[in-house]
XYZ file of C-alpha atoms in Angstrom:
275
model
C 280.401 147.339 -71.059
C 276.777 147.833 -71.836
C 275.814 151.515 -72.788
C 279.493 152.512 -73.440
C 281.517 152.891 -76.610
C 285.009 151.845 -76.895
C 287.198 154.065 -74.909
C 284.999 154.007 -71.769
C 282.915 157.025 -72.582
C 279.166 156.800 -72.263
C 277.241 156.173 -75.630
C 275.181 159.153 -76.789
C 271.475 159.086 -75.778
C 269.122 158.033 -78.447
C 267.290 161.241 -79.710
C 263.720 161.576 -78.791
C 261.279 161.057 -81.559
C 259.730 164.415 -82.563
C 257.520 163.572 -85.574
C 253.807 164.026 -85.502
C 252.937 160.444 -85.075
C 255.535 159.931 -82.224
C 254.141 162.930 -80.540
C 250.639 161.476 -80.787
C 251.846 158.282 -79.163
C 253.269 160.345 -76.359
C 249.963 162.126 -75.914
C 248.136 158.903 -75.678
C 250.584 157.810 -72.883
C 249.893 161.091 -71.216
C 246.102 160.266 -71.238
C 246.713 156.834 -69.858
C 248.790 158.296 -67.003
C 245.830 160.527 -66.194
C 243.517 157.513 -65.949
C 241.481 158.174 -69.006
C 239.209 155.251 -69.794
C 240.358 152.718 -72.417
C 237.366 153.760 -74.610
C 238.462 157.356 -74.390
C 242.003 156.544 -75.317
C 240.996 154.414 -78.165
C 238.867 157.147 -79.562
C 241.674 159.546 -79.421
C 243.937 157.083 -80.984
C 241.663 156.565 -83.885
C 241.169 160.285 -84.386
C 244.875 161.127 -84.168
C 245.792 158.195 -86.542
C 243.396 159.710 -89.129
C 244.802 163.183 -88.516
C 248.486 162.339 -88.701
C 247.938 160.137 -91.866
C 246.388 163.178 -93.506
C 249.184 165.468 -92.278
C 251.915 163.143 -93.492
C 250.326 162.983 -96.966
C 250.174 166.743 -97.084
C 253.817 167.038 -96.074
C 253.292 168.187 -92.484
C 255.612 165.900 -90.461
C 256.691 168.507 -87.964
C 254.035 169.586 -85.473
C 255.625 172.955 -84.956
C 255.212 173.875 -88.515
C 251.484 173.438 -88.601
C 249.377 176.535 -88.744
C 245.779 177.370 -88.082
C 245.311 177.439 -91.869
C 246.561 173.769 -92.061
C 244.067 172.714 -89.369
C 241.254 174.563 -91.180
C 242.309 172.515 -94.330
C 242.020 169.344 -92.226
C 238.612 170.404 -91.003
C 237.475 170.873 -94.623
C 238.962 167.414 -95.413
C 236.718 165.915 -92.767
C 233.707 167.793 -94.201
C 234.289 166.374 -97.635
C 235.408 162.859 -96.469
C 233.323 159.968 -97.724
C 233.524 156.377 -96.417
C 235.200 154.069 -98.882
C 232.776 151.279 -98.025
C 229.399 153.230 -97.993
C 230.269 156.520 -99.640
C 228.521 158.304 -96.819
C 229.973 161.551 -95.279
C 230.884 161.838 -91.715
C 228.135 163.159 -89.486
C 228.821 166.486 -87.997
C 229.076 165.127 -84.419
C 231.700 162.616 -85.608
C 233.667 165.589 -87.214
C 233.297 167.534 -83.882
C 234.672 164.475 -81.957
C 237.699 163.998 -84.117
C 238.432 167.925 -84.119
C 238.068 167.879 -80.364
C 240.760 165.185 -80.104
C 243.156 167.187 -82.376
C 242.494 170.438 -80.366
C 243.330 168.509 -76.936
C 246.460 167.066 -78.736
C 247.782 170.557 -79.714
C 246.821 172.053 -76.387
C 248.980 169.397 -74.751
C 251.835 170.005 -77.194
C 251.830 173.759 -76.336
C 251.704 173.121 -72.610
C 254.575 170.662 -72.793
C 256.817 173.050 -74.761
C 256.892 170.951 -77.914
C 255.378 173.878 -79.984
C 255.672 177.650 -79.231
C 251.958 178.380 -79.802
C 248.763 176.502 -80.211
C 247.335 176.841 -83.757
C 244.102 175.032 -82.710
C 243.196 177.386 -79.870
C 240.816 179.507 -81.886
C 239.697 176.933 -84.421
C 236.054 177.530 -85.289
C 234.169 174.204 -85.030
C 230.979 173.222 -86.965
C 227.727 173.656 -85.022
C 226.615 170.560 -83.082
C 223.691 168.665 -84.610
C 220.374 168.741 -82.742
C 219.615 165.386 -81.019
C 216.688 163.518 -82.505
C 214.221 161.701 -80.341
C 215.614 158.072 -79.980
C 213.749 155.241 -81.600
C 212.925 152.103 -79.620
C 211.884 148.564 -80.489
C 208.166 147.759 -80.323
C 207.345 144.721 -78.122
C 206.545 142.706 -81.208
C 209.933 143.709 -82.851
C 211.708 142.846 -79.575
C 210.222 139.345 -79.494
C 211.044 138.674 -83.156
C 214.613 139.583 -82.484
C 214.918 137.444 -79.323
C 213.448 134.432 -81.238
C 216.089 134.434 -83.919
C 218.811 132.569 -82.115
C 218.418 128.849 -81.594
C 219.020 128.040 -77.961
C 219.516 124.353 -78.699
C 222.799 125.329 -80.384
C 225.735 126.622 -78.188
C 226.162 129.577 -80.328
C 222.441 130.239 -80.359
C 222.329 129.973 -76.603
C 225.190 132.480 -76.201
C 223.495 134.856 -78.741
C 220.063 134.619 -77.001
C 221.778 135.284 -73.662
C 223.426 138.425 -74.999
C 220.180 139.840 -76.343
C 218.360 139.132 -73.104
C 221.045 140.776 -71.125
C 221.023 143.730 -73.463
C 217.299 143.970 -72.851
C 217.491 143.515 -69.127
C 220.368 145.830 -68.232
C 220.729 148.360 -70.988
C 224.470 148.049 -71.067
C 226.362 149.432 -74.026
C 228.036 147.134 -76.570
C 231.589 147.941 -75.325
C 230.446 147.285 -71.727
C 228.888 144.003 -72.796
C 232.168 142.737 -74.446
C 234.245 143.858 -71.595
C 232.344 141.858 -69.148
C 234.312 139.202 -67.267
C 233.139 135.861 -66.043
C 233.349 137.052 -62.434
C 231.397 140.160 -63.001
C 228.094 138.228 -62.761
C 227.060 137.169 -59.263
C 224.371 134.344 -59.737
C 223.402 134.361 -56.039
C 222.639 138.138 -55.893
C 221.701 138.231 -59.647
C 223.890 141.422 -60.175
C 226.181 142.467 -62.940
C 229.265 144.619 -62.261
C 230.105 146.910 -65.201
C 233.715 147.941 -64.772
C 234.991 151.174 -66.241
C 231.903 152.077 -68.347
C 231.251 155.477 -70.018
C 233.367 158.062 -68.295
C 235.422 155.527 -66.608
C 232.664 154.912 -63.981
C 231.737 151.403 -62.675
C 228.233 150.360 -61.671
C 226.312 147.414 -60.252
C 223.162 146.352 -62.119
C 220.383 144.052 -61.168
C 219.680 141.159 -63.522
C 216.084 140.285 -63.952
C 214.767 136.745 -63.360
C 214.446 135.934 -67.055
C 217.880 137.174 -68.070
C 219.504 135.495 -65.137
C 217.907 132.179 -66.140
C 219.384 132.471 -69.664
C 222.784 133.510 -68.238
C 222.871 130.691 -65.808
C 222.048 128.235 -68.552
C 224.739 129.751 -70.894
C 227.423 129.432 -68.200
C 226.551 125.839 -67.571
C 225.962 124.655 -71.073
C 227.547 126.849 -73.603
C 230.561 128.818 -72.289
C 232.567 125.623 -71.238
C 232.511 124.580 -74.937
C 234.162 127.844 -75.931
C 236.682 128.041 -73.029
C 239.758 126.997 -75.027
C 242.121 129.661 -73.582
C 242.870 129.363 -69.913
C 243.858 133.090 -69.697
C 240.733 134.372 -71.320
C 238.269 135.765 -68.711
C 235.665 137.064 -70.907
C 232.052 136.404 -70.022
C 231.058 135.935 -73.633
C 233.462 134.023 -75.914
C 233.790 133.486 -79.629
C 234.146 130.156 -81.180
C 237.862 130.551 -80.894
C 237.727 131.184 -77.220
C 238.592 134.789 -77.578
C 236.691 137.925 -76.407
C 234.023 139.207 -78.818
C 234.734 142.690 -80.227
C 232.293 145.674 -80.060
C 232.428 145.912 -83.945
C 231.364 142.323 -84.398
C 228.534 142.658 -81.805
C 227.212 145.853 -83.509
C 227.263 144.232 -86.968
C 225.686 141.036 -85.745
C 222.629 142.940 -84.168
C 222.383 145.142 -87.337
C 222.156 141.975 -89.290
C 219.452 140.601 -87.038
C 217.409 143.779 -87.434
C 217.728 143.549 -91.250
C 216.732 139.885 -91.080
C 213.634 140.649 -89.093
C 212.665 143.514 -91.446
C 213.126 146.199 -88.722
C 214.240 149.420 -90.340
C 215.553 151.191 -87.325
C 219.117 152.599 -86.759
C 221.058 152.302 -83.690
C 221.843 148.518 -83.561
C 222.596 147.487 -79.978
C 221.611 150.910 -78.688
C 218.027 150.100 -79.538
C 217.972 147.599 -76.593
C 219.173 150.426 -74.282
C 216.162 152.531 -75.237
C 213.824 149.588 -74.667
C 215.376 148.947 -71.279
C 214.923 152.680 -70.399
């Protein structure tokens, strides 16, 4: 019989995983059960993956054995961390975001009884950086960017439509790639953004110019990329798959460099222009 050993007695239950990485996975499941947005869960997953990797290398596999001094050592590690690709340090606000994920993780461990006390409760965090006034694109810079894609090419038509939609609606890059085909209503010229920042949805008007590009893209370009029947994304790659936020950000950053525009922010610049 299934689930039984010889002799008819029930097989012993599989012991629950208690390691740091396993506890982190359970915490992410807890966030999902509490209806956290996908973006928030992904941010926690990334931060906890970095933390558990550091902890395992330092020999801290048991979450109950971690002390405040250990977490302060991790905080110092973030301060001295340099990107292997660019050799740049983590900005203070990024350090704060990662430490915030770790603090919420240990608070949950304590509440669930996995650890007797919370070593992160009184962790002193670095001071938050002052916000700088956001830069925006000048009208001339905007027109130069919009003119780069060639709309006579299917990829160029898709790219021009994305840029026009960024400018017209001010959506974030994650919201752009998460758009589905049915989220655009051509009759009402509206765009439904599902589960945006903070898990909130909103309905946005699409201007006449952006709507014209979007209608043309849907008629001429998207059918050429529609290789996968199950894929519902509004904007598709050449393989018929959904475009990723990282690809979109890197592509716009490349356009800025190509046009000689020395402004940080990538896709967020369009959000400022729209505002």
